Coordinates of N, CA and C in Angstrom, one line a residue:
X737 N 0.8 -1.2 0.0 CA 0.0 0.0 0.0 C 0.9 1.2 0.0
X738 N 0.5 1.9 -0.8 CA 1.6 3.2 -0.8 C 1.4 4.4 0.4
X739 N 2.0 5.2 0.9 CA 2.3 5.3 2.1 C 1.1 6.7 1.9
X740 N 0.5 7.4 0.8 CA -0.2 8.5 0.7 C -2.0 7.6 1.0
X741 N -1.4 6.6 0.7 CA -2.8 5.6 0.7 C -3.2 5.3 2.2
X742 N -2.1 4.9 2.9 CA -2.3 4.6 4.3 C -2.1 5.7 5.1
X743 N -1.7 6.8 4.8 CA -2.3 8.3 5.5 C -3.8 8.5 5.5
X744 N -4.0 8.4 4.3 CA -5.7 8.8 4.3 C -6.7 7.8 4.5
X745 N -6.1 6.7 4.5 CA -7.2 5.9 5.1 C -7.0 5.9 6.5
X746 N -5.9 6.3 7.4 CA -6.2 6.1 8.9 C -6.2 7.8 9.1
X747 N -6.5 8.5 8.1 CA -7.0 9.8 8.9 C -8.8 9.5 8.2
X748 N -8.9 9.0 7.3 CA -10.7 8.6 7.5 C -11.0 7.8 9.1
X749 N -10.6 7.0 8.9 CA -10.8 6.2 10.1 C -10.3 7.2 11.5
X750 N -9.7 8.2 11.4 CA -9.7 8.9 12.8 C -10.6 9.7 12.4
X751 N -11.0 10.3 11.4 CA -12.1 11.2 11.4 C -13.5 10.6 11.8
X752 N -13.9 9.3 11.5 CA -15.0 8.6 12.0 C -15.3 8.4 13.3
X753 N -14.0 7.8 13.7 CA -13.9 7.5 15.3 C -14.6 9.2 15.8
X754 N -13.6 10.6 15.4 CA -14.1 11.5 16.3 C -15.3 11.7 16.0
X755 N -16.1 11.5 15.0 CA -17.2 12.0 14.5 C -18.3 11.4 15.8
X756 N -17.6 9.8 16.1 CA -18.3 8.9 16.6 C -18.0 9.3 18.2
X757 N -17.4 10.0 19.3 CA -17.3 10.7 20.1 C -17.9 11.7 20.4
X758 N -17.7 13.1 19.1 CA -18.6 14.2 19.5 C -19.8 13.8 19.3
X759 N -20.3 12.8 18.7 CA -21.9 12.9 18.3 C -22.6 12.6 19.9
X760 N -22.0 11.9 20.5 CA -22.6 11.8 22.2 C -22.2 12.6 23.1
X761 N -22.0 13.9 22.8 CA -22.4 15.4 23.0 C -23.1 16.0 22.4
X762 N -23.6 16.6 22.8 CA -24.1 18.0 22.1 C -23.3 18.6 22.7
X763 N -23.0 19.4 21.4 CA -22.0 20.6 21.3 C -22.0 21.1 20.3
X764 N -22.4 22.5 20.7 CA -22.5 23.5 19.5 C -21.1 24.2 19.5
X765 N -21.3 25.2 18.2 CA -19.8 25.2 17.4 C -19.7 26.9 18.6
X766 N -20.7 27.5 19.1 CA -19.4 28.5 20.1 C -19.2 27.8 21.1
X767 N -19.8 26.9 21.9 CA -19.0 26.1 23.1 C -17.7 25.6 22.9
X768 N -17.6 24.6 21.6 CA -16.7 23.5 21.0 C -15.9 24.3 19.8
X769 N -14.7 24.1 19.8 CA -14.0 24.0 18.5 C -12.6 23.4 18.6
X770 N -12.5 22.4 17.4 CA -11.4 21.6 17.1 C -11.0 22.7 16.0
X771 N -9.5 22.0 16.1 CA -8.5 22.3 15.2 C -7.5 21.5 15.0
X772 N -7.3 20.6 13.7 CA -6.3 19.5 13.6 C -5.5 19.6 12.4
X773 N -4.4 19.3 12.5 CA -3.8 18.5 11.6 C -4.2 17.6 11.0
X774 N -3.8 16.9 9.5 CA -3.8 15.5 9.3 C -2.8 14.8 10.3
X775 N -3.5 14.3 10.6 CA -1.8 13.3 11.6 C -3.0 11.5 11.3
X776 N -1.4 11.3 11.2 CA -1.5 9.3 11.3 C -1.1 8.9 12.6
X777 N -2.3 8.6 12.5 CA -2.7 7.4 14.2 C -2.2 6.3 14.2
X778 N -1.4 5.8 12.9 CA -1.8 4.0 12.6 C -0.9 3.5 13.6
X779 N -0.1 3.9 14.4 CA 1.0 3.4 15.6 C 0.1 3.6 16.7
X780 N -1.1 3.8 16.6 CA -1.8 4.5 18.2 C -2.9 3.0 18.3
X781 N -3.3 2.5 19.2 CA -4.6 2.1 19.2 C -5.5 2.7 18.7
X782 N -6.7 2.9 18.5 CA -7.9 3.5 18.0 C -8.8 3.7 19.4
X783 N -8.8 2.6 20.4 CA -9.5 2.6 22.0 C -8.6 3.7 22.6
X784 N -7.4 3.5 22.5 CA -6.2 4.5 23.5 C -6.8 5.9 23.1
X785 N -6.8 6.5 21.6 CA -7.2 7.4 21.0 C -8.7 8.1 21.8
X786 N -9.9 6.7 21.8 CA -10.8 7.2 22.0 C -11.0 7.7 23.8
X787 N -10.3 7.0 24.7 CA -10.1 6.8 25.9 C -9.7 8.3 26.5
X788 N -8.5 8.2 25.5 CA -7.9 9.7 26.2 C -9.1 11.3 25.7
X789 N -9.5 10.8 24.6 CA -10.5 12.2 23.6 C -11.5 12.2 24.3
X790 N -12.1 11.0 25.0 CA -13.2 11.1 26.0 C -12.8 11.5 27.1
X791 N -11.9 11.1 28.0 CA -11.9 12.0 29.4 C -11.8 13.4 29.1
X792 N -10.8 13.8 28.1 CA -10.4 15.2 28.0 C -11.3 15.7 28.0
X793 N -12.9 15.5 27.2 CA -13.5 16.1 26.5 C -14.7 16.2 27.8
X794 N -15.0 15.1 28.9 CA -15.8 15.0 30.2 C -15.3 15.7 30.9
X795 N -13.9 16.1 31.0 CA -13.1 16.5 32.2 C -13.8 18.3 31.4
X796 N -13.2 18.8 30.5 CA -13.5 20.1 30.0 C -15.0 20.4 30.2
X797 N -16.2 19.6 29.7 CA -17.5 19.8 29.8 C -17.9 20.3 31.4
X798 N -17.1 18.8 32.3 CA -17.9 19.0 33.6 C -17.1 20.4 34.4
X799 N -16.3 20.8 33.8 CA -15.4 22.4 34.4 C -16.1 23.6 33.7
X800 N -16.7 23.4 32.4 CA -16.9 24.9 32.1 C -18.3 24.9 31.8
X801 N -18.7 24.7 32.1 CA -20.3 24.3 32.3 C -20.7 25.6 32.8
X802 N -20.2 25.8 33.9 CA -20.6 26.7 35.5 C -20.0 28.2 35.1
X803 N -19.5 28.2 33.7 CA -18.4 29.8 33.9 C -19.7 30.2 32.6
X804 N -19.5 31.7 32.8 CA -20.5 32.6 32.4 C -20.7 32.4 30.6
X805 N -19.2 32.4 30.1 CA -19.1 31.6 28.8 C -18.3 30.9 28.6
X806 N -18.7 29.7 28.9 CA -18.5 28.4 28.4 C -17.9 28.2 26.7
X807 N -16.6 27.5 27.3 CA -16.3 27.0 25.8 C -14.6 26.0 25.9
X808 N -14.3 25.6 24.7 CA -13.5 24.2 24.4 C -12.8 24.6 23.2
X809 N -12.0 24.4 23.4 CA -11.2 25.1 22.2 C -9.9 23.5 22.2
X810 N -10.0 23.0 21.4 CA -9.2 21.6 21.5 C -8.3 21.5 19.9
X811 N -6.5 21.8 20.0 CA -6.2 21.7 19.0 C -5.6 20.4 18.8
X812 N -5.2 19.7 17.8 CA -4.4 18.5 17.6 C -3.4 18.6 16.4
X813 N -2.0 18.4 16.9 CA -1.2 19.2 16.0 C -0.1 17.7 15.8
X814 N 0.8 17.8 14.8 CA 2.2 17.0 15.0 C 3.1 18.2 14.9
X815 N 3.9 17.8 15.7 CA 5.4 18.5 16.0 C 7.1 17.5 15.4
X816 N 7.2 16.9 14.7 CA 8.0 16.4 14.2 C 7.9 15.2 14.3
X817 N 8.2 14.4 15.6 CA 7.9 13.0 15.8 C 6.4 13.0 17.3
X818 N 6.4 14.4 17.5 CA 5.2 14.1 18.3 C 3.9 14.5 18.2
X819 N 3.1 14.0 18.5 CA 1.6 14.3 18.1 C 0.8 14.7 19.8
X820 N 0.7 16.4 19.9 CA 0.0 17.3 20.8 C -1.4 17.2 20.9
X821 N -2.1 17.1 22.0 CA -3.6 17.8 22.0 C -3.1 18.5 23.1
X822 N -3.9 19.7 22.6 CA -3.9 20.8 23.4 C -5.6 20.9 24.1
X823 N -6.0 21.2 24.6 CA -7.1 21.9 25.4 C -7.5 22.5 26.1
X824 N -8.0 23.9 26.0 CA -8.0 25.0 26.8 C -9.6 24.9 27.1
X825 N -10.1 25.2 27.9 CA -11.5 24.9 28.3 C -11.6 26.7 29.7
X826 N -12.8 27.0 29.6 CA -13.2 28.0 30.4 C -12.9 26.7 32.1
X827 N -12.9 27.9 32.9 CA -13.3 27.0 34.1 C -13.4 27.7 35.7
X828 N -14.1 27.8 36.8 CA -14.3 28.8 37.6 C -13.5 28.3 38.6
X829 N -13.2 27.4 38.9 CA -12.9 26.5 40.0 C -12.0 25.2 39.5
X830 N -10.8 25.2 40.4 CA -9.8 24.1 40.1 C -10.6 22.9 40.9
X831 N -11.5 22.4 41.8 CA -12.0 21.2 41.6 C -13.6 20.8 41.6
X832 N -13.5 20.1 40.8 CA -15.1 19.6 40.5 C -15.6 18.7 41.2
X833 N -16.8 18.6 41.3 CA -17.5 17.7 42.2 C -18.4 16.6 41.7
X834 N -18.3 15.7 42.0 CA -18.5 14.4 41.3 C -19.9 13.8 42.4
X835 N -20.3 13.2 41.9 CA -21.8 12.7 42.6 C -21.0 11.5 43.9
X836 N -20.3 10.3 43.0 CA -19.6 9.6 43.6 C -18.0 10.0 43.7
X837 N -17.7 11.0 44.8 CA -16.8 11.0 44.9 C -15.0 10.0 44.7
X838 N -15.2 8.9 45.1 CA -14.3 7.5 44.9 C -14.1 7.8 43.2
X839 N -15.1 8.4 42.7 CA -14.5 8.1 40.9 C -13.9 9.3 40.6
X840 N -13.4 10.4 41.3 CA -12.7 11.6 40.6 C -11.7 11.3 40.9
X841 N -10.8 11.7 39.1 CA -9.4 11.6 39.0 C -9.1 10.6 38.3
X842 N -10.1 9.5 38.2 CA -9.3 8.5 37.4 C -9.1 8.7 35.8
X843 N -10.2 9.4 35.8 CA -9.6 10.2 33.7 C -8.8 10.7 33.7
X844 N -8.0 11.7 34.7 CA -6.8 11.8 34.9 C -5.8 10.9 34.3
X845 N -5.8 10.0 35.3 CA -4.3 8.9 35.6 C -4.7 8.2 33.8
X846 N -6.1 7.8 33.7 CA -5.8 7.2 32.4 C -5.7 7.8 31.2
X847 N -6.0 8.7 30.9 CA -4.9 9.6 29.9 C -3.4 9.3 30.2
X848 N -2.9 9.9 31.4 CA -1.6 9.7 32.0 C -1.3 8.3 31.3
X849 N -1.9 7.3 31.8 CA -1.0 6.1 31.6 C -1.1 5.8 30.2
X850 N -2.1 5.9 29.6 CA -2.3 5.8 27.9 C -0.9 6.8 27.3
X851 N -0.9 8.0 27.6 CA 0.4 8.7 27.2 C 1.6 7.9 27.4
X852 N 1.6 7.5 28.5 CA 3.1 7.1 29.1 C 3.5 5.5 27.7
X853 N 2.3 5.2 27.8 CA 2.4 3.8 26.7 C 2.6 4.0 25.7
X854 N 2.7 5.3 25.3 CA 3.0 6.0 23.8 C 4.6 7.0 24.3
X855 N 5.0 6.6 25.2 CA 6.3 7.6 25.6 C 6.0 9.2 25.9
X856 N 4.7 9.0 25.9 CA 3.9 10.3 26.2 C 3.8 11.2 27.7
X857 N 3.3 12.0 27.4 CA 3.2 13.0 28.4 C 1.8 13.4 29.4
X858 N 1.6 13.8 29.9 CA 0.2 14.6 30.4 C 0.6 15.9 31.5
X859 N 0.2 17.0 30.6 CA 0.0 18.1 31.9 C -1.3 18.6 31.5
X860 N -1.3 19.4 32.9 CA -2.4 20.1 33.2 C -2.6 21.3 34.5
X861 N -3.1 21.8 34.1 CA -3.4 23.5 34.8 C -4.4 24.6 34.8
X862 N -4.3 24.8 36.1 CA -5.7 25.9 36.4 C -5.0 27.5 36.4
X863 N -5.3 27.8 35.9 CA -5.1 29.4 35.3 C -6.0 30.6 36.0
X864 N -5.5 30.7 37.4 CA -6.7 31.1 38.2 C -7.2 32.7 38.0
X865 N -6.4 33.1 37.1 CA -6.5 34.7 36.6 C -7.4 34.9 35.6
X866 N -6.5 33.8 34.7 CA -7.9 33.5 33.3 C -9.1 33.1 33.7
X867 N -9.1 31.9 34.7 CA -10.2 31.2 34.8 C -10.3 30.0 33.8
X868 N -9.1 29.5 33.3 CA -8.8 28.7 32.4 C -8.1 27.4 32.7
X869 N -8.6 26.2 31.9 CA -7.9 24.8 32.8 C -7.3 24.4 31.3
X870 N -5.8 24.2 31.2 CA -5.2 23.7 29.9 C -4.8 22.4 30.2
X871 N -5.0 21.9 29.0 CA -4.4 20.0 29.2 C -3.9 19.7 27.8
X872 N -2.6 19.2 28.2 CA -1.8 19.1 27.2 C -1.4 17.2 27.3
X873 N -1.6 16.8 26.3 CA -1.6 15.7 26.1 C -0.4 15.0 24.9
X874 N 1.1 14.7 24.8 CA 1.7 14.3 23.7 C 1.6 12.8 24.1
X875 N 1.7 12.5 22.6 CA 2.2 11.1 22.4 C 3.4 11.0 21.8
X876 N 4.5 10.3 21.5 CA 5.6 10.4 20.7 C 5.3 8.9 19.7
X877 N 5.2 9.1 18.6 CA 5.2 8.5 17.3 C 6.4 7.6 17.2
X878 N 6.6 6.1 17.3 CA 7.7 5.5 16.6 C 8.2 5.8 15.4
X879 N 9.9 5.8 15.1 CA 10.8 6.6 14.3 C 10.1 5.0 12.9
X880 N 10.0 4.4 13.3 CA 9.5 3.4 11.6 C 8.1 2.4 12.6
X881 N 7.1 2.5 11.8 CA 6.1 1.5 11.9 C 6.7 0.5 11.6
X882 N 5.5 -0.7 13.0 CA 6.1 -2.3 12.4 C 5.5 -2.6 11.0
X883 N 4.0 -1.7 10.7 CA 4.0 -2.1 9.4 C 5.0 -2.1 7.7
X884 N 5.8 -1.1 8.3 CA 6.8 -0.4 7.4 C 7.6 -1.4 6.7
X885 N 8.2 -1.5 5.7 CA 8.7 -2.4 5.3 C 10.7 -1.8 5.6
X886 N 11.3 -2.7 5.6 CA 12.8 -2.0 5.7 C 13.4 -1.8 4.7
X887 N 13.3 -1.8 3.1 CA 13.7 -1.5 2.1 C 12.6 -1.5 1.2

């Protein structure tokens, strides 16, 4: 398969997956806005992908819900060998309150450890002047896919 062939088929197939995420939100376009790159996922799982795009996306919702204007501004970029989500989200308050307490935090750690499995990263920050909570999310891309052939 030529390598312009297997870019666009695993950016259709990430374009579906996200389609298939936002659609169990409602989210209108001044709350929400993406901004992506093409980037190839084909080194990523497709669950890891959806795992981490789901907390992000609960963790931002259940924070800026409560601020006067609400909104999600989520970019997805590559940077040479690594692939960024950024997410800046409104937010009034550094902690949220959860019905069942025992369950806050764990979208946290599993982003975190989904990153880590990709040699990846997770930060995150309350911006108490903005009123802004950023989450930055890299993965680091292997230098040749196993699919790749060596000559």
């Amino acid at each position: 398969m030529e390598n312009d062939e297997r870019s666009s088929s695993s950016y259709l197939k990430g374009k579906s997956l996200y389609k298939g995420i936002f659609s169990r939100v409602t989210l209108d376009d001044e709350l929400f806005q993406l901004e992506s790159d093409v980037i190839d996922y084909s080194f990523m799982d497709p669950i890891d992908r959806c795992a981490v795009l789901c907390n992000m996306l609960d963790n931002a919702l259940e924070s800026c819900l409560a601020a006067e204007e609400p909104f999600i501004l989520l970019r997805m970029v590559e940077q040479h060998s690594t692939i960024l989500w950024k997410m800046k989200n409104s937010c009034i308050r550094m902690e949220q309150e959860k019905e069942d307490a025992f369950a806050h935090g764990f979208g946290m750690q599993n982003i975190r450890d989904i990153a880590r499995h990709y040699q990846g990263t997770l930060s995150a920050g309350w911006e108490r002047t903005h009123l802004l909570f950023r989450t930055t999310v890299a993965f680091d891309k292997p230098l040749m896919s196993e699919n790749e052939p060596l000559m």
